[in-house]
Coordinates of C-alpha atoms and ligand atoms in Angstrom, one line a residue:
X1 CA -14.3 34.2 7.6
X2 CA -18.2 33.1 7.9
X3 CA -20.4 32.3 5.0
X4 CA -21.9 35.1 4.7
X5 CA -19.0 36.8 3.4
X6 CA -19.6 34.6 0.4
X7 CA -23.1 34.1 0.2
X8 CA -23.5 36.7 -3.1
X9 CA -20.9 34.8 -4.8
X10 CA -22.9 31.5 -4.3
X11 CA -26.3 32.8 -4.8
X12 CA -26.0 32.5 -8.7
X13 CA -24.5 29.1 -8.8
X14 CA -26.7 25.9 -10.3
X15 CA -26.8 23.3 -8.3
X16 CA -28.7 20.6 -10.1
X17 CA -27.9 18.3 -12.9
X18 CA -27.1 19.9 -16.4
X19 CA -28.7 16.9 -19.1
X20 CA -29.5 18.3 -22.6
X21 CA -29.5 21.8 -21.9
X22 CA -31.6 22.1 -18.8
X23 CA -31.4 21.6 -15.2
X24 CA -33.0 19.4 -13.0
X25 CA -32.5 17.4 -10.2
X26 CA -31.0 13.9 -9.7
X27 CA -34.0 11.1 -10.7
X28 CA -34.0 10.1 -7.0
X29 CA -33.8 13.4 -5.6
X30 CA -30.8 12.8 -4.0
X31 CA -27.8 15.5 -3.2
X32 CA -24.8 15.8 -1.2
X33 CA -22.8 18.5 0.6
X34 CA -19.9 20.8 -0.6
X35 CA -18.2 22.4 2.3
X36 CA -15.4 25.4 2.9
X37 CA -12.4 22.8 3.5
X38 CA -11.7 26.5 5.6
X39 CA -14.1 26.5 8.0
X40 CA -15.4 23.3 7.6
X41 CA -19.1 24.6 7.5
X42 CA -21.3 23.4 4.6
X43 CA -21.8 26.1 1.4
X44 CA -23.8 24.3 -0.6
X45 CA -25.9 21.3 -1.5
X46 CA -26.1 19.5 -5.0
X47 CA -27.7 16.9 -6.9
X48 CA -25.6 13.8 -6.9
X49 CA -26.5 11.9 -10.1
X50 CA -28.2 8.3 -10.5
X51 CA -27.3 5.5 -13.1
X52 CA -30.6 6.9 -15.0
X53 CA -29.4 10.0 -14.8
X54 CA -26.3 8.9 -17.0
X55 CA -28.4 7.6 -19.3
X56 CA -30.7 10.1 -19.7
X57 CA -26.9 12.2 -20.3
X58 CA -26.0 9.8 -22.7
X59 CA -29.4 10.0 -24.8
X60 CA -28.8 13.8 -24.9
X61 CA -25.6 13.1 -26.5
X62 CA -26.1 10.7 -28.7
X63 CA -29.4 13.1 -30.0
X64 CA -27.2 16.2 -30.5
X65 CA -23.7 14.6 -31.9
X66 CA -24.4 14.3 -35.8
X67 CA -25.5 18.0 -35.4
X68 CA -22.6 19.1 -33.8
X69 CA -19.9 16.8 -35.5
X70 CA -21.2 17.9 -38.5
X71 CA -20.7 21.3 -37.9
X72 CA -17.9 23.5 -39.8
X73 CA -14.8 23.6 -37.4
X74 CA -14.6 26.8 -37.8
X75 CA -17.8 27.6 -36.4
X76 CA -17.0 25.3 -33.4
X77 CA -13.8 27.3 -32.6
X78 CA -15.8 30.1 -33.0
X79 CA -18.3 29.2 -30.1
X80 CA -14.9 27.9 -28.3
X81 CA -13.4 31.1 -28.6
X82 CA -16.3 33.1 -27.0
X83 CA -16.9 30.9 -24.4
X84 CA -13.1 31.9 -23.5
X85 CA -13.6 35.4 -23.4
X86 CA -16.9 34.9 -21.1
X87 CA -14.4 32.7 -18.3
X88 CA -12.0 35.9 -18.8
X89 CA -14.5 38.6 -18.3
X90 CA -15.4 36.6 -15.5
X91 CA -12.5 35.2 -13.7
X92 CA -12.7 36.9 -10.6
X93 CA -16.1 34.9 -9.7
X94 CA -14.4 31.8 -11.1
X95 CA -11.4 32.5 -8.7
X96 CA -13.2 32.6 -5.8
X97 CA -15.5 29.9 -6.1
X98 CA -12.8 27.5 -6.8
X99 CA -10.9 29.0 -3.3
X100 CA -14.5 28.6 -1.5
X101 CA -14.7 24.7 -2.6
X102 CA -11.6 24.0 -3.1
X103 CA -9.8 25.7 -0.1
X104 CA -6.6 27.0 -2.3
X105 CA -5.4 30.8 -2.3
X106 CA -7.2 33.1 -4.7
X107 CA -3.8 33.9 -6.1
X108 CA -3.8 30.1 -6.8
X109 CA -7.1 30.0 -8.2
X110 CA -6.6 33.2 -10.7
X111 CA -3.6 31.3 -12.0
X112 CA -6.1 28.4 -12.7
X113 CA -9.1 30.3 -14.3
X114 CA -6.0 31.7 -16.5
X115 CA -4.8 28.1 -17.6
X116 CA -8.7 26.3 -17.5
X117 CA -9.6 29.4 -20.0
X118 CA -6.8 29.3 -21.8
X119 CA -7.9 25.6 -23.5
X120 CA -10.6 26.9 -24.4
X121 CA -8.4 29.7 -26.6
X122 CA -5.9 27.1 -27.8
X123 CA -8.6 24.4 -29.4
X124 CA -10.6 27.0 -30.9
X125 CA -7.6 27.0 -33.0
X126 CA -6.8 23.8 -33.5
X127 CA -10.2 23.1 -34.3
X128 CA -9.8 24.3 -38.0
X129 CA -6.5 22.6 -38.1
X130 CA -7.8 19.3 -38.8
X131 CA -4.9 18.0 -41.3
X132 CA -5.4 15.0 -42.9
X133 CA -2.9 13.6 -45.8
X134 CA -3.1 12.5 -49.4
X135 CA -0.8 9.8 -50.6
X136 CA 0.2 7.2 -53.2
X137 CA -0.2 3.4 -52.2
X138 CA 3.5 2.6 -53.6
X139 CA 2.5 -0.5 -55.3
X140 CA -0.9 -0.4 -56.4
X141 CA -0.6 3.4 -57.0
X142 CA -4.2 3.8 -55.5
X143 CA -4.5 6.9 -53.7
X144 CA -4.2 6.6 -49.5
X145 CA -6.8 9.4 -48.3
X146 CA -6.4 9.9 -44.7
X147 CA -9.1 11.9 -42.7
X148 CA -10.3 12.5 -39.2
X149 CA -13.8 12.3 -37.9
X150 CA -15.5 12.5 -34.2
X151 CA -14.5 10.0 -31.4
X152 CA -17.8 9.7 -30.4
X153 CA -19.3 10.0 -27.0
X154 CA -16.6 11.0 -24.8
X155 CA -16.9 10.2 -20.8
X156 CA -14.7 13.2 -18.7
X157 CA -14.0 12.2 -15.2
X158 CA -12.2 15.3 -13.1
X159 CA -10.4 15.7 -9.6
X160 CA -10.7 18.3 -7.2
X161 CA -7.2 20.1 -7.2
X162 CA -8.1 21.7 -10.6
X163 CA -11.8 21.8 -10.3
X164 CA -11.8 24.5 -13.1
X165 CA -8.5 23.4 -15.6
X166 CA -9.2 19.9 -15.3
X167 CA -12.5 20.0 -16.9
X168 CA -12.0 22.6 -20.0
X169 CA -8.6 20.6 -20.6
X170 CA -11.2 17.9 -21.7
X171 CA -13.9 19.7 -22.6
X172 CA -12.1 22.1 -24.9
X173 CA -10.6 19.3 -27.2
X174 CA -13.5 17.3 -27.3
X175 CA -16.2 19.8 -28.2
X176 CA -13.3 21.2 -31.3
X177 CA -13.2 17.5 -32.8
X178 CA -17.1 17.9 -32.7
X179 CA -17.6 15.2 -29.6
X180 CA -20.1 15.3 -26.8
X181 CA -19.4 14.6 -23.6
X182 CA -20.9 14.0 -20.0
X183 CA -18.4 15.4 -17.4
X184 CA -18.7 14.1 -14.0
X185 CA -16.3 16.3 -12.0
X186 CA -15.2 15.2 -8.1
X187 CA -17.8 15.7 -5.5
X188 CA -15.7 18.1 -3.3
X189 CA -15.7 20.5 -6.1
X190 CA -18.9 20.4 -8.2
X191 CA -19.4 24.0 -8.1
X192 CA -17.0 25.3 -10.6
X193 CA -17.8 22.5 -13.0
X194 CA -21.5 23.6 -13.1
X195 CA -21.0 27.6 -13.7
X196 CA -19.0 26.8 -16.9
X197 CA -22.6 25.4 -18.1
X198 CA -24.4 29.0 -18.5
X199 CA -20.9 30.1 -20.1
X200 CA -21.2 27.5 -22.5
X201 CA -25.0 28.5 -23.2
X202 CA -24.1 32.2 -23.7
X203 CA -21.1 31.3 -26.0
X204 CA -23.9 28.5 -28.4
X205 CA -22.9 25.1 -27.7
X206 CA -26.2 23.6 -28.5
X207 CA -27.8 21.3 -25.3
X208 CA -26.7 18.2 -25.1
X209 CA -22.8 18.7 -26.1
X210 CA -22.1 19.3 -22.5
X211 CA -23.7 17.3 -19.6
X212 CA -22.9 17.8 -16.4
X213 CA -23.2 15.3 -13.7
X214 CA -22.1 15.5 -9.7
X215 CA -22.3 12.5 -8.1
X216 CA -21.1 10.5 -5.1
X217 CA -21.8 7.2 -6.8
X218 CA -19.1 7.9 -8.5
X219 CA -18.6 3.8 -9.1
X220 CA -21.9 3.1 -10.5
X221 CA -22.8 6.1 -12.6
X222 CA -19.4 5.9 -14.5
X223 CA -19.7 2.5 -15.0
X224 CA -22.6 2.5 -16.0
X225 CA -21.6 4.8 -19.0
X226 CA -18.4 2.7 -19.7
X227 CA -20.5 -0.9 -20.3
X228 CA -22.9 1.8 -22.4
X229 CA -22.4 0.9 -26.3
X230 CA -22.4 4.4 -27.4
X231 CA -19.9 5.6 -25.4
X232 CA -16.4 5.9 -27.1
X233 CA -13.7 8.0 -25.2
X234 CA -13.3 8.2 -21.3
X235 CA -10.8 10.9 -20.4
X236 CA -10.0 10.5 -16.6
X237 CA -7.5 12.8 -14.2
X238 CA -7.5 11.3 -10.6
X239 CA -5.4 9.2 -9.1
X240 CA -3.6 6.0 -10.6
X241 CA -5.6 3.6 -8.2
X242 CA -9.0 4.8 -9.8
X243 CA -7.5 5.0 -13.2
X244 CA -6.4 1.6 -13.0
X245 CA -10.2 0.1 -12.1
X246 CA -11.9 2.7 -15.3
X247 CA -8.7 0.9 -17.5
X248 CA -10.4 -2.0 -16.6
X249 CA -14.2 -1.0 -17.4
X250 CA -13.2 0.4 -20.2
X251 CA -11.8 -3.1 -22.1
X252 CA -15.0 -4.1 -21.7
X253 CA -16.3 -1.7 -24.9
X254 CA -12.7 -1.0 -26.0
X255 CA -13.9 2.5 -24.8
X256 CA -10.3 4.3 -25.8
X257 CA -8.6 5.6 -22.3
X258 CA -7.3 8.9 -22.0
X259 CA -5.3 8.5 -18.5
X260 CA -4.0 11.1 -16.7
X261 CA -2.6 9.5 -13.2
X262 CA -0.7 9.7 -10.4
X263 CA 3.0 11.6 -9.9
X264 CA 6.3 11.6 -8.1
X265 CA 8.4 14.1 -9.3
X266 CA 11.7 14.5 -8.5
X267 CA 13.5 18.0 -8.1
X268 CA 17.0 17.9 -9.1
X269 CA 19.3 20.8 -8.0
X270 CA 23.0 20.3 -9.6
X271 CA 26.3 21.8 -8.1
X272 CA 26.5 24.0 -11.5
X273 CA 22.6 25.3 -10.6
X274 CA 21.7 28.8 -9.8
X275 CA 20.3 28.7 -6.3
X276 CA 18.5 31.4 -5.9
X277 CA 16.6 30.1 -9.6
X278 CA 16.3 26.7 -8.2
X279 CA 14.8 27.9 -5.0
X280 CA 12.2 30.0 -6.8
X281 CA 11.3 27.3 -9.0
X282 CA 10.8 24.7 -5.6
X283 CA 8.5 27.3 -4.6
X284 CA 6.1 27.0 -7.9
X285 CA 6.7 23.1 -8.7
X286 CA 6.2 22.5 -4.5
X287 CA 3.5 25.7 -3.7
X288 CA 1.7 26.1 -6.8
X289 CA -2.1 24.8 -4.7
X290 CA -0.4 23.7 -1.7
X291 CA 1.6 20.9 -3.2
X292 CA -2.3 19.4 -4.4
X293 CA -1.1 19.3 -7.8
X294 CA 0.2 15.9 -9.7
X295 CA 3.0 17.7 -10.9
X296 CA 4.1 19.0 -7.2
X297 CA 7.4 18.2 -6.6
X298 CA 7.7 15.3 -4.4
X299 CA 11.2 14.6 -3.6
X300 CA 14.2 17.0 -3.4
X301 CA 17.5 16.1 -4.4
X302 CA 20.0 18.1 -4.5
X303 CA 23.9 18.2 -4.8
X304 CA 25.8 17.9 -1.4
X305 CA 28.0 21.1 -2.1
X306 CA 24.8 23.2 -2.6
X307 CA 22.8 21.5 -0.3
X308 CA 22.9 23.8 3.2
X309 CA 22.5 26.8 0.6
X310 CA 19.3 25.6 -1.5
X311 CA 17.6 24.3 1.9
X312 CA 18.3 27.7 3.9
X313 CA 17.0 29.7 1.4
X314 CA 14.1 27.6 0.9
X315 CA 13.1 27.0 4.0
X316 CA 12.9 30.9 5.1
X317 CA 11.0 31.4 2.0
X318 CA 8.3 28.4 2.9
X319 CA 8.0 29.9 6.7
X320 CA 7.3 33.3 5.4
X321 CA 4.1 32.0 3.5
X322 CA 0.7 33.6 5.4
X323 CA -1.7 30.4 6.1
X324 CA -5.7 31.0 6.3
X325 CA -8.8 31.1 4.6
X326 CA -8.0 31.9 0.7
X327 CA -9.8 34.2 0.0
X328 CA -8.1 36.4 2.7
X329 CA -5.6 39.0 1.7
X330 CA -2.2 37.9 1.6
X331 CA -3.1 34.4 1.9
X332 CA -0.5 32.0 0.4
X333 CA -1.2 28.7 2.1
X334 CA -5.5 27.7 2.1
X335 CA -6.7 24.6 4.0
X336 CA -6.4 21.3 1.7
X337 CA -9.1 19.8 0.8
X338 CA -10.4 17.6 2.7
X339 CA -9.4 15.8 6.3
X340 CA -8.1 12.8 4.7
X341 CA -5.5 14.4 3.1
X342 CA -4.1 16.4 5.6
X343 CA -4.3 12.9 7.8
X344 CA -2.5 11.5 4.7
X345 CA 0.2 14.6 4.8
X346 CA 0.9 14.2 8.9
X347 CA 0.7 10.8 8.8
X348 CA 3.7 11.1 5.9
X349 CA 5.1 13.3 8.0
X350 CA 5.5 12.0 11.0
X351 CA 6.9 8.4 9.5
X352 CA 9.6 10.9 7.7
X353 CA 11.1 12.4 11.2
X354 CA 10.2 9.1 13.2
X355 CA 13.3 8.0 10.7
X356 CA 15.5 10.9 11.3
X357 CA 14.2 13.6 9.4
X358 CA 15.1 17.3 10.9
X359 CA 12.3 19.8 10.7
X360 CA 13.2 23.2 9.3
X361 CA 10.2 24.7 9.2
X362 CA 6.3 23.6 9.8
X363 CA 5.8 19.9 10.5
X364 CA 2.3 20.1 12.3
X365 CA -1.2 20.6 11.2
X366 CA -2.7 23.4 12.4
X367 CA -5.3 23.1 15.4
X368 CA -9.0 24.2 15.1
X369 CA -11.3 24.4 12.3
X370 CA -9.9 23.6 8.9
X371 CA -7.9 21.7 7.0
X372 CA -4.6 23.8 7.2
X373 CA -1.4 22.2 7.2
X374 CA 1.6 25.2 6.8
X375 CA 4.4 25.0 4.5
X376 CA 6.9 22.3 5.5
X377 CA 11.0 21.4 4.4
X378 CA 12.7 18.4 5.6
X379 CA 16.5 17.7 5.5
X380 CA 18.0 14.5 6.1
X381 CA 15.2 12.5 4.7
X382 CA 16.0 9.0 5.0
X383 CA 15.5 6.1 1.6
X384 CA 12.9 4.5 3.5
X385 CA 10.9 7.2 4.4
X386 CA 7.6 6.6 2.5
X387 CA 7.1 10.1 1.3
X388 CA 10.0 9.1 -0.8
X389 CA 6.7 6.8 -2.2
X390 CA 3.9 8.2 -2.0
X391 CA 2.1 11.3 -3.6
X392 CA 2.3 13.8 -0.5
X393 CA -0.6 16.0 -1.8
X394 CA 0.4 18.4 1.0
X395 CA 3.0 21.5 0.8
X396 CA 5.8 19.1 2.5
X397 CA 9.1 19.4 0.2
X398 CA 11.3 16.4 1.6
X399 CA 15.1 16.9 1.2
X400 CA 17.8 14.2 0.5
X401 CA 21.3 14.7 -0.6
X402 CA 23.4 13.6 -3.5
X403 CA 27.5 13.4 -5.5
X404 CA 27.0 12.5 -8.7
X405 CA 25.2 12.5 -12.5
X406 CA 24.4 8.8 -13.1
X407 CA 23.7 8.2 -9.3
X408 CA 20.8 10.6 -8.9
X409 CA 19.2 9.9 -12.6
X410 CA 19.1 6.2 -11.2
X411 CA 17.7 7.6 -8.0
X412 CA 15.2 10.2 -9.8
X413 CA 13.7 6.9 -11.4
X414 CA 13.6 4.6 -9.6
X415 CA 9.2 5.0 -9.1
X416 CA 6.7 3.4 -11.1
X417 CA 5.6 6.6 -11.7
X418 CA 6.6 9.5 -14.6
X419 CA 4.8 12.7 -14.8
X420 CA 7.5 15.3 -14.7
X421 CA 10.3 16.0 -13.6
X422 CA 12.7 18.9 -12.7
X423 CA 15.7 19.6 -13.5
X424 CA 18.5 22.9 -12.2
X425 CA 21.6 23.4 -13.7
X426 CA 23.8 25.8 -15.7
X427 CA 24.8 24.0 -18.0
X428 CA 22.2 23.2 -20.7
X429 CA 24.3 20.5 -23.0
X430 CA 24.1 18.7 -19.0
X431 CA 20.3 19.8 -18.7
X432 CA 19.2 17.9 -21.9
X433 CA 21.3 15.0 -21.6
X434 CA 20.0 14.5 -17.6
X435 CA 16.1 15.5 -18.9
X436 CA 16.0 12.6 -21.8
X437 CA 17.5 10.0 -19.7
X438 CA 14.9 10.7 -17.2
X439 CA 11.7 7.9 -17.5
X440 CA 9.1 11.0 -17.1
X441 CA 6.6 12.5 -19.7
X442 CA 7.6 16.1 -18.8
X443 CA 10.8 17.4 -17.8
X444 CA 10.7 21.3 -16.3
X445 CA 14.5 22.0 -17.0
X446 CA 15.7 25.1 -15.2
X447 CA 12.0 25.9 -14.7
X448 CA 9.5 24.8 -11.7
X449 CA 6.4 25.2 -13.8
X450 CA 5.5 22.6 -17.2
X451 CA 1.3 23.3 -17.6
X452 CA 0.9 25.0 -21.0
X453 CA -2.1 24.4 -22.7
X454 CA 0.0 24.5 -26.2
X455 CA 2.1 21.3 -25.0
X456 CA 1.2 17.9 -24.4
X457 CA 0.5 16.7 -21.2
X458 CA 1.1 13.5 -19.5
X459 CA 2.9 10.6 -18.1
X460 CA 4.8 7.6 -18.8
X461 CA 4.4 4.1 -16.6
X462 CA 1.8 4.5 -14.2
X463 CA 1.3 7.5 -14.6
X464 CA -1.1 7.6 -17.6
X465 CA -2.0 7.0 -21.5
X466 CA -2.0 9.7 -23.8
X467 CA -2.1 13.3 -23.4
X468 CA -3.6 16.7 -22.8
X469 CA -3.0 19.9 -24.2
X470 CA -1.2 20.8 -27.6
X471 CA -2.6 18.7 -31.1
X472 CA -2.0 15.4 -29.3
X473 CA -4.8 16.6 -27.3
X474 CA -7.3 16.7 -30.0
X475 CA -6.5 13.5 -31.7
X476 CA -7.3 11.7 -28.4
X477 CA -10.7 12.8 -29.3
X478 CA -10.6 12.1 -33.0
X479 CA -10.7 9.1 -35.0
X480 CA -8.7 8.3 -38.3
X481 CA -10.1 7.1 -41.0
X482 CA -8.5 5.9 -44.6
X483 CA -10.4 5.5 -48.3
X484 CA -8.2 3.7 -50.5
X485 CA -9.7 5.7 -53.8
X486 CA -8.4 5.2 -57.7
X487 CA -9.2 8.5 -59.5
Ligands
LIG501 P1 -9.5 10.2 -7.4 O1 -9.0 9.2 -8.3 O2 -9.9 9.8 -6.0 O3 -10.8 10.9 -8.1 C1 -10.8 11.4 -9.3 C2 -12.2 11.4 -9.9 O4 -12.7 10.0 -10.0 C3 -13.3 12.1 -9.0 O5 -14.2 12.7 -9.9 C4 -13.9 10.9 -8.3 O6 -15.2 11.2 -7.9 C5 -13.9 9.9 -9.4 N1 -14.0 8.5 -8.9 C6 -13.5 8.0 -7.7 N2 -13.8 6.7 -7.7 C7 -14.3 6.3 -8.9 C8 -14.7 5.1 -9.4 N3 -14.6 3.9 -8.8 N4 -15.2 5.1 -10.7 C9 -15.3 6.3 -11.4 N5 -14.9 7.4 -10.9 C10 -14.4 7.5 -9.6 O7 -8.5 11.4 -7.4 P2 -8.6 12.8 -6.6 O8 -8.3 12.5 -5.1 O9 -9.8 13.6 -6.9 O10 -7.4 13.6 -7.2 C11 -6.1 13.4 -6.8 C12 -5.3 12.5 -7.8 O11 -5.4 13.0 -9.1 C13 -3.8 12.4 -7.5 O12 -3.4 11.1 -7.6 C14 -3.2 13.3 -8.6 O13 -1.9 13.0 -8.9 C15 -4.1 13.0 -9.7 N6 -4.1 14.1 -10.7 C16 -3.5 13.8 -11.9 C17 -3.4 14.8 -12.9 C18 -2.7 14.5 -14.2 O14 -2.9 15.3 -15.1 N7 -1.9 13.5 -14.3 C19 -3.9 16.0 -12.6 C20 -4.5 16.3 -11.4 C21 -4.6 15.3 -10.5

C-alpha cells in the first residue's frame, strides 16, 4: 500500500483549524504530522492549535450560544437529524479515513461510522424530549416548577481509537441541549474530526456551535479553557491518568466533569456457557479495533471444565485473522496506532510468558514497517502477570482458569477499574445475579458487544463520572433549574 492509493480520499480533507465557522490556521502557524500507523509514512499535516487559538474558540462560542440555546429543540434535532443522514450517505469516505489515520480494518471502521452516526440519530430525538416536572411543595403548597436549560460552554476532549464515535457521542448531546462546544480530538487522529465540520455546515449548525481544534499542546490549550470563566462542561474520553489531571483543572471553575476513563474488563466463561457463543463473543469484546477499545476484554477467565474447549476454539479463530494495511481486502488485524503501544503490548507480553504463560497463537510483533502486532491467546497466565493490570490496548486475550461463582466475582473485581464486564452462561437467573454483584458500569451478559448509543455509557471507580449515550447523556449537558411559583 503507498499513498497514492489514498491520495483522492485525502485531497478533500481540511486541515486547518475550524473557529466560528471558518478555517484558518493555528495563530502561530504551527502544525504537526498524521501518519499511516501502516506504513509509517506521513499523510498529512495540520494545524496544531495555540492557547489564543482556544480563546478565539471560546469567543465564537460564547457569541453564538443564546442563539442556538434559544432555538426550538425541534429545530435542533432537525439539523441533528440531517447531519446523520450526510455521515450515512457518506460512510464509505468516513471509513476509510479513519483506517488511513487510525490504522484499524475498514470492516472496523464501517462498524464505527455506523455507531458515531448513529448519536447523531438518537439525540435528534431526545432533543424534543426535554421533560421537566410540575409539583406541589407539600407544606407550603407553592408550586415546584422544574425545567432544564443549556450547560453552557462545553469542552470535548477525544482519543484516537474512536476518532469518529468518540466525538459525535459528545457532540450529538451537547448541540440537542442547545450547548456549544470546542472539540479537541487526539493528535494521531485529527482527520476524521475535521470532515464532520462541512457535514455540520451542510446539515445548518450555525458557526460557532462547533469548533474544532487539533493540537499537540494538548496541556496548555485545554487548560487554558478549563481556568476560562465561561466554560461550563468538559467531557473527556482518554485514559484515567489524563482524566485524573483535567478532574483536577476542572475544580478550579467547578467546570462539571464528564469522565470517561480507563478499563479492565473481565471475560467470564461459566461451566453452564455455550462455547461456541462465548467464543464468538471473545472475538467482538477482544477484536472489535484490535483490542484498542476501552471496553476490550482484558482478562479471560473461564471455568476449568470448559477451559481446553473455549481456548482451542479461540485460538484457531484469532490465528485465522489476515494482518495488513486496513484498507486491504480481507484485512482483519490493521497496525495499532502508534509505536508506543505496540511497545506497551510486547512489552506486556513478554513479562506474561517470562512468568509461565504458553503461547497459542501470535506472541511477536511483526518485523518491518508498521505498527502490526497479530492476534495473540495465552493460557496459563499467571496472578502476577501485569497484563492482569494494565489496559493491553493490543489484540492479546490473556487466559487464566477458575472453580467456582463467588471465587471469580471476587477475582473479576478485584481492579480499581469498572467499565464493563462480560458475562457467559446458560443460565440467566445465574447471569443476573453474577452481572449485579459485579463493581462495573456495564455488564455484556451472554453478549461480547455493550456500545448502543440508546444506553448509557460509562464506568464506576476509576473508570469515570457520568455517562454517554441514552437520556443520561443529555442531562450531562443540561442544567436544572427550579421556580418556586404560587398561582
Ligand atoms: P489519552 O488520555 O492519552 O488522550 C486522550 C485525549 O486527551 C487526547 O485528545 C489527548 O491529546 C488529550 N490529552 C493528553 N494529555 C492531555 C492533557 N494533559 N491535558 C488535556 N488533554 C490531554 O488517551 P488515548 O491514548 O488517546 O486513548 C486511550 C485511552 O482512552 C485508554 O485508557 C482507553 O481506555 C480510554 N478510552 C476510554 C473510553 C471510555 O469511554 N471509557 C473510550 C475510548 C478510550
Amino acid at each position: 500500500m503507498t499513498v497514492s492509493n489514498y491520495d483522492n480520499l485525502l485531497a478533500d480533507v481540511p486541515t486547518d483549524l475550524y473557529i466560528g465557522g471558518s478555517w484558518r490556521p493555528a495563530s502561530d502557524g504551527a502544525r504537526m504530522d498524521v501518519i499511516d500507523p501502516a506504513t509509517e509514512e506521513t499523510i498529512a499535516s495540520v494545524a496544531s492549535a495555540s492557547v489564543d487559538d482556544a480563546m478565539a474558540a471560546l469567543d465564537a462560542a460564547e457569541g453564538a450560544a443564546v442563539e442556538w440555546g434559544a432555538r426550538k429543540p425541534r429545530e435542533r434535532g432537525e439539523i441533528l437529524r440531517k447531519a446523520f443522514e450526510l455521515i450515512m450517505a457518506e460512510s464509505e469516505r468516513f471509513a476509510r479515513l479513519i483506517t488511513v489515520e487510525n490504522g484499524k480494518a475498514l470492516p472496523d471502521s464501517r462498524g464505527e461510522v455506523a455507531y458515531a452516526a448513529e448519536f447523531f440519530r438518537w439525540y435528534a430525538e431526545e432533543a424534543v424530549r426535554g421533560i421537566g416536572e410540575i409539583s406541589m411543595a407539600p407544606s407550603s403548597g407553592a408550586r415546584i416548577v422544574v425545567q432544564h436549560k443549556p450547560a453552557g460552554i462545553g469542552v470535548l476532549v477525544t482519543p484516537w481509537n474512536f476518532p469518529a464515535a468518540m466525538a459525535t457521542r459528545k457532540i450529538g448531546p451537547a448541540l440537542a441541549a442547545g450547548c456549544p462546544v470546542v472539540l479537541k480530538p487526539a493528535s494521531e487522529t485529527p482527520l476524521t474530526a475535521l470532515a464532520l465540520a462541512p457535514i455540520f455546515e451542510e446539515a445548518g449548525v450555525p458557526p460557532g456551535i462547533v469548533n474544532i481544534l487539533p493540537s499537540r499542546r494538548s496541556g496548555a490549550v485545554v487548560g487554558s479553557m478549563l481556568s476560562d470563566l465561561r466554560v461550563r462542561v468538559i467531557s473527556f474520553t482518554g485514559s484515567t491518568e489524563v482524566g485524573r489531571k483535567l478532574l483536577h483543572a476542572a475544580a478550579d471553575n467547578i467546570v462539571r466533569p464528564v469522565m470517561e476513563l480507563g478499563g479492565n474488563a473481565p471475560f467470564i466463561v461459566f461451566e453452564d456457557a455455550d462455547v461456541d457463543a462465548a467464543v464468538e463473543g471473545a472475538m467482538v469484546a477482544k477484536m472489535r479495533n484490535m483490542g484498542e477499545a476501552c471496553t476490550a476484554a482484558n482478562r479471560f477467565y473461564v471455568h476449568e471444565s470448559v477451559h481446553e474447549a473455549f481456548a482451542t476454539k479461540f485460538a484457531e479463530r484469532m490465528k485465522g485473522l489476515a494482518l495488513g494495511h486496513g484498507l486491504d481486502d480481507g484485512v482483519a488485524v490493521g497496525p495499532l496506532v502508534n509505536a508506543e503501544t505496540r511497545d506497551k503490548v510486547v512489552s506486556l507480553v513478554s513479562d506474561a510468558v517470562g512468568k509461565g504463560a504458553r503461547v497459542l497463537t501470535g506472541g511477536a510483533a511483526v518485523d518491518g514497517k508498521g505498527f502490526f502486532y497479530p492476534a495473540t491467546v495465552l493460557t496459563g497466565v499467571t496472578d502476577d502477570a501485569q497484563l492482569l493490570r494494565d489496559e493491553i490496548f493490543g489484540p492479546v486475550a490473556a487466559i487464566q482458569t477458575f472453580r467456582d461463582e463467588a471465587e471469580i466475582i471476587a477475582r473479576a473485581n478485584a481492579t480499581e477499574y469498572g467499565l464493563v464486564a462480560y458475562v457467559y452462561t446458560g443460565d440467566l437467573s445465574r447471569g443476573m445475579r453474577v452481572s449485579e454483584k459485579l463493581d462495573f458500569g456495564m455488564v455484556g451478559l451472554n453478549r461480547g458487544l455493550v456500545s448502543d448509543p440508546a444506553a448509557p455509557f460509562g464506568g464506576m471507580k476509576q473508570s469515570g463520572i457520568g455517562r454517554e449515550g441514552a437520556h443520561e447523556g443529555i442531562m450531562e449537558f443540561l442544567e436544572t433549574q427550579y421556580v418556586s411559583v404560587t398561582w
